[in-house]
mmCIF file of N, CA and C in Angstrom:
data_model
loop_
_atom_site.group_PDB
_atom_site.id
_atom_site.type_symbol
_atom_site.label_atom_id
_atom_site.label_comp_id
_atom_site.label_asym_id
_atom_site.label_seq_id
_atom_site.Cartn_x
_atom_site.Cartn_y
_atom_site.Cartn_z
ATOM 1 N N UNK Z 635 13.867 19.930 -4.007
ATOM 2 C CA UNK Z 635 12.519 20.425 -4.213
ATOM 3 C C UNK Z 635 11.565 19.634 -3.328
ATOM 4 N N UNK Z 636 10.711 20.317 -2.627
ATOM 5 C CA UNK Z 636 9.740 19.645 -1.781
ATOM 6 C C UNK Z 636 8.411 19.519 -2.522
ATOM 7 N N UNK Z 637 7.722 18.455 -2.227
ATOM 8 C CA UNK Z 637 6.423 18.249 -2.859
ATOM 9 C C UNK Z 637 5.339 18.747 -1.911
ATOM 10 N N UNK Z 638 4.306 19.336 -2.499
ATOM 11 C CA UNK Z 638 3.184 19.772 -1.673
ATOM 12 C C UNK Z 638 2.254 18.582 -1.405
ATOM 13 N N UNK Z 639 1.326 18.773 -0.506
ATOM 14 C CA UNK Z 639 0.469 17.671 -0.067
ATOM 15 C C UNK Z 639 -0.336 17.034 -1.199
ATOM 16 N N UNK Z 640 -0.934 17.790 -2.121
ATOM 17 C CA UNK Z 640 -1.682 17.135 -3.197
ATOM 18 C C UNK Z 640 -0.809 16.187 -4.027
ATOM 19 N N UNK Z 641 0.427 16.541 -4.249
ATOM 20 C CA UNK Z 641 1.302 15.643 -5.018
ATOM 21 C C UNK Z 641 1.641 14.386 -4.241
ATOM 22 N N UNK Z 642 1.788 14.510 -2.920
ATOM 23 C CA UNK Z 642 2.023 13.323 -2.095
ATOM 24 C C UNK Z 642 0.829 12.378 -2.176
ATOM 25 N N UNK Z 643 -0.362 12.946 -2.166
ATOM 26 C CA UNK Z 643 -1.568 12.119 -2.255
ATOM 27 C C UNK Z 643 -1.623 11.428 -3.621
ATOM 28 N N UNK Z 644 -1.271 12.143 -4.688
ATOM 29 C CA UNK Z 644 -1.244 11.521 -6.020
ATOM 30 C C UNK Z 644 -0.193 10.424 -6.098
ATOM 31 N N UNK Z 645 0.955 10.650 -5.484
ATOM 32 C CA UNK Z 645 1.994 9.623 -5.450
ATOM 33 C C UNK Z 645 1.499 8.389 -4.704
ATOM 34 N N UNK Z 646 0.836 8.607 -3.591
ATOM 35 C CA UNK Z 646 0.271 7.502 -2.815
ATOM 36 C C UNK Z 646 -0.813 6.770 -3.604
ATOM 37 N N UNK Z 647 -1.615 7.515 -4.344
ATOM 38 C CA UNK Z 647 -2.656 6.904 -5.174
ATOM 39 C C UNK Z 647 -2.047 6.039 -6.266
ATOM 40 N N UNK Z 648 -1.015 6.552 -6.936
ATOM 41 C CA UNK Z 648 -0.342 5.756 -7.958
ATOM 42 C C UNK Z 648 0.300 4.512 -7.376
ATOM 43 N N UNK Z 649 0.930 4.652 -6.213
ATOM 44 C CA UNK Z 649 1.549 3.497 -5.560
ATOM 45 C C UNK Z 649 0.505 2.472 -5.148
ATOM 46 N N UNK Z 650 -0.688 2.937 -4.779
ATOM 47 C CA UNK Z 650 -1.736 1.997 -4.373
ATOM 48 C C UNK Z 650 -2.147 1.097 -5.539
ATOM 49 N N UNK Z 651 -2.116 1.619 -6.755
ATOM 50 C CA UNK Z 651 -2.434 0.787 -7.927
ATOM 51 C C UNK Z 651 -1.398 -0.320 -8.084
ATOM 52 N N UNK Z 652 -0.120 0.034 -7.932
ATOM 53 C CA UNK Z 652 0.936 -0.974 -8.071
ATOM 54 C C UNK Z 652 0.825 -2.021 -6.967
ATOM 55 N N UNK Z 653 0.623 -1.584 -5.739
ATOM 56 C CA UNK Z 653 0.509 -2.512 -4.610
ATOM 57 C C UNK Z 653 -0.709 -3.425 -4.782
ATOM 58 N N UNK Z 654 -1.817 -2.866 -5.235
ATOM 59 C CA UNK Z 654 -3.005 -3.691 -5.474
ATOM 60 C C UNK Z 654 -2.736 -4.719 -6.565
ATOM 61 N N UNK Z 655 -1.983 -4.331 -7.595
ATOM 62 C CA UNK Z 655 -1.629 -5.272 -8.651
ATOM 63 C C UNK Z 655 -0.762 -6.405 -8.138
ATOM 64 N N UNK Z 656 0.192 -6.071 -7.292
ATOM 65 C CA UNK Z 656 1.056 -7.103 -6.695
ATOM 66 C C UNK Z 656 0.221 -8.041 -5.829
ATOM 67 N N UNK Z 657 -0.643 -7.492 -4.994
ATOM 68 C CA UNK Z 657 -1.469 -8.314 -4.106
ATOM 69 C C UNK Z 657 -2.442 -9.190 -4.898
ATOM 70 N N UNK Z 658 -2.921 -8.693 -6.032
ATOM 71 C CA UNK Z 658 -3.831 -9.478 -6.876
ATOM 72 C C UNK Z 658 -3.201 -10.782 -7.338
ATOM 73 N N UNK Z 659 -1.900 -10.784 -7.533
ATOM 74 C CA UNK Z 659 -1.220 -11.981 -8.022
ATOM 75 C C UNK Z 659 -1.255 -13.109 -6.996
ATOM 76 N N UNK Z 660 -1.460 -12.783 -5.735
ATOM 77 C CA UNK Z 660 -1.454 -13.797 -4.681
ATOM 78 C C UNK Z 660 -2.829 -14.348 -4.341
ATOM 79 N N UNK Z 661 -3.887 -13.670 -4.777
ATOM 80 C CA UNK Z 661 -5.231 -14.072 -4.386
ATOM 81 C C UNK Z 661 -6.050 -14.537 -5.582
ATOM 82 N N UNK Z 662 -6.870 -15.553 -5.397
ATOM 83 C CA UNK Z 662 -7.753 -15.987 -6.482
ATOM 84 C C UNK Z 662 -8.944 -15.033 -6.584
ATOM 85 N N UNK Z 663 -9.576 -14.995 -7.748
ATOM 86 C CA UNK Z 663 -10.774 -14.154 -7.880
ATOM 87 C C UNK Z 663 -11.894 -14.663 -6.964
ATOM 88 N N UNK Z 664 -12.798 -13.785 -6.620
ATOM 89 C CA UNK Z 664 -13.967 -14.190 -5.851
ATOM 90 C C UNK Z 664 -14.796 -15.150 -6.684
ATOM 91 N N UNK Z 665 -15.532 -16.006 -6.025
ATOM 92 C CA UNK Z 665 -16.306 -17.032 -6.726
ATOM 93 C C UNK Z 665 -17.250 -16.401 -7.750
ATOM 94 N N UNK Z 666 -17.062 -16.767 -9.003
ATOM 95 C CA UNK Z 666 -17.922 -16.275 -10.075
ATOM 96 C C UNK Z 666 -17.655 -14.851 -10.512
ATOM 97 N N UNK Z 667 -16.581 -14.249 -10.051
ATOM 98 C CA UNK Z 667 -16.274 -12.854 -10.383
ATOM 99 C C UNK Z 667 -14.898 -12.768 -11.040
ATOM 100 N N UNK Z 668 -14.627 -11.615 -11.659
ATOM 101 C CA UNK Z 668 -13.333 -11.378 -12.287
ATOM 102 C C UNK Z 668 -12.399 -10.555 -11.405
ATOM 103 N N UNK Z 669 -12.772 -10.314 -10.169
ATOM 104 C CA UNK Z 669 -11.966 -9.469 -9.293
ATOM 105 C C UNK Z 669 -11.734 -10.171 -7.959
ATOM 106 N N UNK Z 670 -10.756 -9.642 -7.223
ATOM 107 C CA UNK Z 670 -10.399 -10.218 -5.930
ATOM 108 C C UNK Z 670 -10.850 -9.293 -4.799
ATOM 109 N N UNK Z 671 -10.647 -9.743 -3.581
ATOM 110 C CA UNK Z 671 -10.952 -8.928 -2.406
ATOM 111 C C UNK Z 671 -10.101 -7.655 -2.426
ATOM 112 N N UNK Z 672 -8.871 -7.772 -2.914
ATOM 113 C CA UNK Z 672 -7.978 -6.608 -2.979
ATOM 114 C C UNK Z 672 -8.590 -5.517 -3.859
ATOM 115 N N UNK Z 673 -9.220 -5.924 -4.946
ATOM 116 C CA UNK Z 673 -9.843 -4.940 -5.839
ATOM 117 C C UNK Z 673 -10.989 -4.207 -5.150
ATOM 118 N N UNK Z 674 -11.759 -4.919 -4.356
ATOM 119 C CA UNK Z 674 -12.868 -4.293 -3.630
ATOM 120 C C UNK Z 674 -12.322 -3.288 -2.614
ATOM 121 N N UNK Z 675 -11.322 -3.702 -1.847
ATOM 122 C CA UNK Z 675 -10.721 -2.812 -0.854
ATOM 123 C C UNK Z 675 -10.062 -1.616 -1.551
ATOM 124 N N UNK Z 676 -9.410 -1.873 -2.683
ATOM 125 C CA UNK Z 676 -8.727 -0.799 -3.402
ATOM 126 C C UNK Z 676 -9.714 0.245 -3.913
ATOM 127 N N UNK Z 677 -10.916 -0.172 -4.255
ATOM 128 C CA UNK Z 677 -11.930 0.794 -4.693
ATOM 129 C C UNK Z 677 -12.225 1.803 -3.586
ATOM 130 N N UNK Z 678 -12.291 1.329 -2.340
ATOM 131 C CA UNK Z 678 -12.519 2.245 -1.215
ATOM 132 C C UNK Z 678 -11.297 3.126 -0.972
ATOM 133 N N UNK Z 679 -10.109 2.561 -1.145
ATOM 134 C CA UNK Z 679 -8.872 3.341 -0.980
ATOM 135 C C UNK Z 679 -8.813 4.451 -2.029
ATOM 136 N N UNK Z 680 -9.177 4.120 -3.257
ATOM 137 C CA UNK Z 680 -9.198 5.122 -4.336
ATOM 138 C C UNK Z 680 -10.145 6.265 -3.972
ATOM 139 N N UNK Z 681 -11.335 5.923 -3.502
ATOM 140 C CA UNK Z 681 -12.301 6.954 -3.111
ATOM 141 C C UNK Z 681 -11.770 7.850 -2.006
ATOM 142 N N UNK Z 682 -11.182 7.233 -0.985
ATOM 143 C CA UNK Z 682 -10.646 8.017 0.133
ATOM 144 C C UNK Z 682 -9.518 8.934 -0.329
ATOM 145 N N UNK Z 683 -8.647 8.419 -1.186
ATOM 146 C CA UNK Z 683 -7.531 9.239 -1.666
ATOM 147 C C UNK Z 683 -8.004 10.341 -2.616
ATOM 148 N N UNK Z 684 -9.041 10.076 -3.407
ATOM 149 C CA UNK Z 684 -9.586 11.134 -4.272
ATOM 150 C C UNK Z 684 -10.189 12.254 -3.431
ATOM 151 N N UNK Z 685 -10.913 11.889 -2.378
ATOM 152 C CA UNK Z 685 -11.464 12.900 -1.476
ATOM 153 C C UNK Z 685 -10.339 13.713 -0.829
ATOM 154 N N UNK Z 686 -9.325 12.996 -0.332
ATOM 155 C CA UNK Z 686 -8.189 13.657 0.318
ATOM 156 C C UNK Z 686 -7.478 14.582 -0.652
ATOM 157 N N UNK Z 687 -7.308 14.139 -1.893
ATOM 158 C CA UNK Z 687 -6.632 14.961 -2.880
ATOM 159 C C UNK Z 687 -7.432 16.235 -3.161
ATOM 160 N N UNK Z 688 -8.741 16.104 -3.334
ATOM 161 C CA UNK Z 688 -9.564 17.288 -3.612
ATOM 162 C C UNK Z 688 -9.453 18.304 -2.488
ATOM 163 N N UNK Z 689 -9.519 17.841 -1.251
ATOM 164 C CA UNK Z 689 -9.403 18.745 -0.119
ATOM 165 C C UNK Z 689 -8.014 19.397 -0.071
ATOM 166 N N UNK Z 690 -6.966 18.590 -0.277
ATOM 167 C CA UNK Z 690 -5.602 19.118 -0.228
ATOM 168 C C UNK Z 690 -5.340 20.076 -1.384
ATOM 169 N N UNK Z 691 -5.851 19.751 -2.556
ATOM 170 C CA UNK Z 691 -5.650 20.596 -3.736
ATOM 171 C C UNK Z 691 -6.357 21.931 -3.563
ATOM 172 N N UNK Z 692 -7.558 21.901 -3.021
ATOM 173 C CA UNK Z 692 -8.291 23.150 -2.787
ATOM 174 C C UNK Z 692 -7.557 24.014 -1.763
ATOM 175 N N UNK Z 693 -7.057 23.396 -0.703
ATOM 176 C CA UNK Z 693 -6.291 24.134 0.302
ATOM 177 C C UNK Z 693 -5.034 24.744 -0.294
ATOM 178 N N UNK Z 694 -4.336 23.976 -1.138
ATOM 179 C CA UNK Z 694 -3.100 24.462 -1.749
ATOM 180 C C UNK Z 694 -3.366 25.639 -2.683
ATOM 181 N N UNK Z 695 -4.523 25.628 -3.350
ATOM 182 C CA UNK Z 695 -4.866 26.731 -4.248
ATOM 183 C C UNK Z 695 -5.558 27.869 -3.532
ATOM 184 N N UNK Z 696 -5.931 27.645 -2.276
ATOM 185 C CA UNK Z 696 -6.579 28.703 -1.507
ATOM 186 C C UNK Z 696 -8.037 28.909 -1.853
ATOM 187 N N UNK Z 697 -8.706 27.848 -2.315
ATOM 188 C CA UNK Z 697 -10.137 27.945 -2.625
ATOM 189 C C UNK Z 697 -10.902 26.984 -1.724
ATOM 190 N N UNK Z 698 -12.151 27.289 -1.540
ATOM 191 C CA UNK Z 698 -13.036 26.406 -0.777
ATOM 192 C C UNK Z 698 -13.793 25.555 -1.791
ATOM 193 N N UNK Z 699 -13.724 24.213 -1.669
ATOM 194 C CA UNK Z 699 -14.473 23.380 -2.614
ATOM 195 C C UNK Z 699 -15.965 23.683 -2.505
ATOM 196 N N UNK Z 700 -16.617 23.949 -3.624
ATOM 197 C CA UNK Z 700 -18.036 24.291 -3.573
ATOM 198 C C UNK Z 700 -18.881 23.086 -3.165
ATOM 199 N N UNK Z 701 -19.825 23.337 -2.289
ATOM 200 C CA UNK Z 701 -20.757 22.300 -1.881
ATOM 201 C C UNK Z 701 -20.056 21.065 -1.371
ATOM 202 N N UNK Z 702 -20.479 19.967 -1.887
ATOM 203 C CA UNK Z 702 -19.916 18.686 -1.486
ATOM 204 C C UNK Z 702 -19.143 18.038 -2.632
ATOM 205 N N UNK Z 703 -18.501 18.850 -3.439
ATOM 206 C CA UNK Z 703 -17.781 18.347 -4.614
ATOM 207 C C UNK Z 703 -16.695 17.345 -4.239
ATOM 208 N N UNK Z 704 -15.950 17.612 -3.188
ATOM 209 C CA UNK Z 704 -14.890 16.687 -2.775
ATOM 210 C C UNK Z 704 -15.486 15.371 -2.306
ATOM 211 N N UNK Z 705 -16.622 15.428 -1.619
ATOM 212 C CA UNK Z 705 -17.275 14.203 -1.154
ATOM 213 C C UNK Z 705 -17.775 13.372 -2.330
ATOM 214 N N UNK Z 706 -18.356 14.025 -3.319
ATOM 215 C CA UNK Z 706 -18.815 13.306 -4.515
ATOM 216 C C UNK Z 706 -17.617 12.680 -5.239
ATOM 217 N N UNK Z 707 -16.507 13.393 -5.272
ATOM 218 C CA UNK Z 707 -15.296 12.846 -5.895
ATOM 219 C C UNK Z 707 -14.790 11.637 -5.135
ATOM 220 N N UNK Z 708 -14.975 11.610 -3.826
ATOM 221 C CA UNK Z 708 -14.565 10.462 -3.031
ATOM 222 C C UNK Z 708 -15.494 9.273 -3.181
ATOM 223 N N UNK Z 709 -16.781 9.534 -3.312
ATOM 224 C CA UNK Z 709 -17.755 8.450 -3.427
ATOM 225 C C UNK Z 709 -17.821 7.867 -4.837
ATOM 226 N N UNK Z 710 -17.757 8.720 -5.836
ATOM 227 C CA UNK Z 710 -17.834 8.295 -7.235
ATOM 228 C C UNK Z 710 -16.745 8.996 -8.043
ATOM 229 N N UNK Z 711 -15.485 8.536 -7.928
ATOM 230 C CA UNK Z 711 -14.374 9.275 -8.546
ATOM 231 C C UNK Z 711 -14.514 9.518 -10.053
ATOM 232 N N UNK Z 712 -15.033 8.556 -10.787
ATOM 233 C CA UNK Z 712 -15.120 8.748 -12.242
ATOM 234 C C UNK Z 712 -16.053 9.887 -12.628
ATOM 235 N N UNK Z 713 -17.077 10.110 -11.853
ATOM 236 C CA UNK Z 713 -17.998 11.214 -12.102
ATOM 237 C C UNK Z 713 -17.660 12.423 -11.241
ATOM 238 N N UNK Z 714 -17.230 12.171 -10.007
ATOM 239 C CA UNK Z 714 -17.003 13.250 -9.055
ATOM 240 C C UNK Z 714 -15.818 14.138 -9.351
ATOM 241 N N UNK Z 715 -14.726 13.558 -9.857
ATOM 242 C CA UNK Z 715 -13.560 14.400 -10.162
ATOM 243 C C UNK Z 715 -13.856 15.406 -11.264
ATOM 244 N N UNK Z 716 -14.475 15.017 -12.388
ATOM 245 C CA UNK Z 716 -14.836 16.055 -13.367
ATOM 246 C C UNK Z 716 -15.786 17.106 -12.788
ATOM 247 N N UNK Z 717 -16.727 16.687 -11.941
ATOM 248 C CA UNK Z 717 -17.620 17.664 -11.306
ATOM 249 C C UNK Z 717 -16.805 18.637 -10.466
ATOM 250 N N UNK Z 718 -15.869 18.091 -9.679
ATOM 251 C CA UNK Z 718 -15.006 18.945 -8.857
ATOM 252 C C UNK Z 718 -14.226 19.925 -9.735
ATOM 253 N N UNK Z 719 -13.657 19.425 -10.820
ATOM 254 C CA UNK Z 719 -12.873 20.297 -11.698
ATOM 255 C C UNK Z 719 -13.733 21.403 -12.306
ATOM 256 N N UNK Z 720 -14.914 21.049 -12.789
ATOM 257 C CA UNK Z 720 -15.754 22.046 -13.441
ATOM 258 C C UNK Z 720 -16.381 23.028 -12.448
ATOM 259 N N UNK Z 721 -16.425 22.683 -11.183
ATOM 260 C CA UNK Z 721 -16.941 23.612 -10.181
ATOM 261 C C UNK Z 721 -15.855 24.486 -9.576
ATOM 262 N N UNK Z 722 -14.580 24.136 -9.780
ATOM 263 C CA UNK Z 722 -13.498 24.910 -9.156
ATOM 264 C C UNK Z 722 -12.592 25.605 -10.167
ATOM 265 N N UNK Z 723 -12.850 25.423 -11.459
ATOM 266 C CA UNK Z 723 -11.984 26.002 -12.479
ATOM 267 C C UNK Z 723 -12.826 26.519 -13.648
ATOM 268 N N UNK Z 724 -12.245 27.409 -14.455
ATOM 269 C CA UNK Z 724 -12.900 27.757 -15.722
ATOM 270 C C UNK Z 724 -13.011 26.497 -16.586
ATOM 271 N N UNK Z 725 -13.988 26.465 -17.481
ATOM 272 C CA UNK Z 725 -14.295 25.220 -18.189
ATOM 273 C C UNK Z 725 -13.136 24.674 -19.002
ATOM 274 N N UNK Z 726 -12.312 25.517 -19.584
ATOM 275 C CA UNK Z 726 -11.172 25.004 -20.366
ATOM 276 C C UNK Z 726 -10.134 24.336 -19.468
ATOM 277 N N UNK Z 727 -9.822 24.966 -18.354
ATOM 278 C CA UNK Z 727 -8.888 24.361 -17.407
ATOM 279 C C UNK Z 727 -9.482 23.098 -16.791
ATOM 280 N N UNK Z 728 -10.797 23.098 -16.578
ATOM 281 C CA UNK Z 728 -11.464 21.911 -16.028
ATOM 282 C C UNK Z 728 -11.406 20.754 -17.024
ATOM 283 N N UNK Z 729 -11.559 21.059 -18.305
ATOM 284 C CA UNK Z 729 -11.476 20.014 -19.326
ATOM 285 C C UNK Z 729 -10.065 19.432 -19.387
ATOM 286 N N UNK Z 730 -9.067 20.288 -19.322
ATOM 287 C CA UNK Z 730 -7.672 19.818 -19.315
ATOM 288 C C UNK Z 730 -7.404 18.970 -18.072
ATOM 289 N N UNK Z 731 -7.884 19.410 -16.916
ATOM 290 C CA UNK Z 731 -7.690 18.648 -15.682
ATOM 291 C C UNK Z 731 -8.388 17.296 -15.755
ATOM 292 N N UNK Z 732 -9.560 17.252 -16.366
ATOM 293 C CA UNK Z 732 -10.281 15.982 -16.536
ATOM 294 C C UNK Z 732 -9.497 15.038 -17.434
ATOM 295 N N UNK Z 733 -8.909 15.558 -18.500
ATOM 296 C CA UNK Z 733 -8.097 14.721 -19.387
ATOM 297 C C UNK Z 733 -6.849 14.209 -18.669
ATOM 298 N N UNK Z 734 -6.234 15.054 -17.837
ATOM 299 C CA UNK Z 734 -5.085 14.616 -17.037
ATOM 300 C C UNK Z 734 -5.497 13.514 -16.061
ATOM 301 N N UNK Z 735 -6.681 13.664 -15.467
ATOM 302 C CA UNK Z 735 -7.174 12.645 -14.530
ATOM 303 C C UNK Z 735 -7.428 11.326 -15.262
ATOM 304 N N UNK Z 736 -7.937 11.404 -16.471
ATOM 305 C CA UNK Z 736 -8.139 10.193 -17.273
ATOM 306 C C UNK Z 736 -6.797 9.537 -17.590
ATOM 307 N N UNK Z 737 -5.811 10.346 -17.937
ATOM 308 C CA UNK Z 737 -4.469 9.818 -18.182
ATOM 309 C C UNK Z 737 -3.875 9.197 -16.925
ATOM 310 N N UNK Z 738 -4.136 9.807 -15.772
ATOM 311 C CA UNK Z 738 -3.658 9.255 -14.503
ATOM 312 C C UNK Z 738 -4.321 7.912 -14.234
ATOM 313 N N UNK Z 739 -5.602 7.801 -14.525
ATOM 314 C CA UNK Z 739 -6.305 6.528 -14.358
ATOM 315 C C UNK Z 739 -5.694 5.456 -15.255
ATOM 316 N N UNK Z 740 -5.434 5.786 -16.501
ATOM 317 C CA UNK Z 740 -4.816 4.817 -17.415
ATOM 318 C C UNK Z 740 -3.430 4.412 -16.927
ATOM 319 N N UNK Z 741 -2.654 5.366 -16.436
ATOM 320 C CA UNK Z 741 -1.335 5.046 -15.884
ATOM 321 C C UNK Z 741 -1.473 4.147 -14.655
ATOM 322 N N UNK Z 742 -2.471 4.399 -13.825
ATOM 323 C CA UNK Z 742 -2.712 3.559 -12.658
ATOM 324 C C UNK Z 742 -3.079 2.141 -13.053
ATOM 325 N N UNK Z 743 -3.901 2.004 -14.083
ATOM 326 C CA UNK Z 743 -4.262 0.661 -14.555
ATOM 327 C C UNK Z 743 -3.045 -0.065 -15.117
ATOM 328 N N UNK Z 744 -2.177 0.676 -15.791
ATOM 329 C CA UNK Z 744 -0.936 0.066 -16.290
ATOM 330 C C UNK Z 744 -0.017 -0.335 -15.138
ATOM 331 N N UNK Z 745 0.056 0.492 -14.100
ATOM 332 C CA UNK Z 745 0.855 0.145 -12.921
ATOM 333 C C UNK Z 745 0.308 -1.109 -12.239
ATOM 334 N N UNK Z 746 -1.000 -1.208 -12.157
ATOM 335 C CA UNK Z 746 -1.622 -2.379 -11.551
ATOM 336 C C UNK Z 746 -1.306 -3.637 -12.356
ATOM 337 N N UNK Z 747 -1.446 -3.545 -13.668
ATOM 338 C CA UNK Z 747 -1.141 -4.687 -14.531
ATOM 339 C C UNK Z 747 0.333 -5.056 -14.443
ATOM 340 N N UNK Z 748 1.195 -4.043 -14.403
ATOM 341 C CA UNK Z 748 2.633 -4.307 -14.287
ATOM 342 C C UNK Z 748 2.952 -4.989 -12.964
ATOM 343 N N UNK Z 749 2.327 -4.548 -11.886
ATOM 344 C CA UNK Z 749 2.544 -5.177 -10.588
ATOM 345 C C UNK Z 749 2.122 -6.633 -10.590
ATOM 346 N N UNK Z 750 0.982 -6.918 -11.192
ATOM 347 C CA UNK Z 750 0.499 -8.298 -11.270
ATOM 348 C C UNK Z 750 1.421 -9.151 -12.128
ATOM 349 N N UNK Z 751 1.777 -8.648 -13.304
ATOM 350 C CA UNK Z 751 2.625 -9.425 -14.219
ATOM 351 C C UNK Z 751 4.013 -9.671 -13.644
ATOM 352 N N UNK Z 752 4.606 -8.658 -13.044
ATOM 353 C CA UNK Z 752 5.930 -8.826 -12.443
ATOM 354 C C UNK Z 752 5.900 -9.835 -11.309
ATOM 355 N N UNK Z 753 4.888 -9.756 -10.485
ATOM 356 C CA UNK Z 753 4.775 -10.699 -9.370
ATOM 357 C C UNK Z 753 4.545 -12.112 -9.874
ATOM 358 N N UNK Z 754 3.708 -12.275 -10.874
ATOM 359 C CA UNK Z 754 3.470 -13.604 -11.422
ATOM 360 C C UNK Z 754 4.743 -14.183 -12.038
ATOM 361 N N UNK Z 755 5.544 -13.325 -12.683
ATOM 362 C CA UNK Z 755 6.806 -13.796 -13.259
ATOM 363 C C UNK Z 755 7.766 -14.272 -12.174
ATOM 364 N N UNK Z 756 7.821 -13.539 -11.071
ATOM 365 C CA UNK Z 756 8.697 -13.917 -9.970
ATOM 366 C C UNK Z 756 8.205 -15.225 -9.339
ATOM 367 N N UNK Z 757 6.911 -15.375 -9.191
ATOM 368 C CA UNK Z 757 6.335 -16.582 -8.595
ATOM 369 C C UNK Z 757 6.549 -17.809 -9.478
ATOM 370 N N UNK Z 758 6.496 -17.644 -10.796
ATOM 371 C CA UNK Z 758 6.681 -18.762 -11.728
ATOM 372 C C UNK Z 758 8.121 -19.246 -11.696
ATOM 373 N N UNK Z 759 9.061 -18.354 -11.533
ATOM 374 C CA UNK Z 759 10.472 -18.730 -11.529
ATOM 375 C C UNK Z 759 10.871 -19.486 -10.283
ATOM 376 N N UNK Z 760 10.101 -19.437 -9.248
ATOM 377 C CA UNK Z 760 10.442 -20.136 -7.991
ATOM 378 C C UNK Z 760 10.200 -21.575 -8.138
#
């Protein structure tokens, strides 16, 4: 079975959470902050991949994203993805897609935490 482009982008997005988690284990937090440089860079990667996914998903479904919905999803994913869903789908399907996106975010956060914890465990054993 071959995967279409939107699924490849989602796979890449999920992998980026794990990679960011692994990289976080090697870097100290920024001075006075709870996050590292990797987290800042990853925020931009998330935005770019959300934009790419919206464009690829619209192409795969054969619809034109209304207005600048994909751009808003890239700049502000937490707000932009639900906007994209509600502008490209009936409201019930948009609500389901928003819930799936929330679940994907939670899975990504778990992947990031798992990457950090696994890397820290490997580093401690050395």
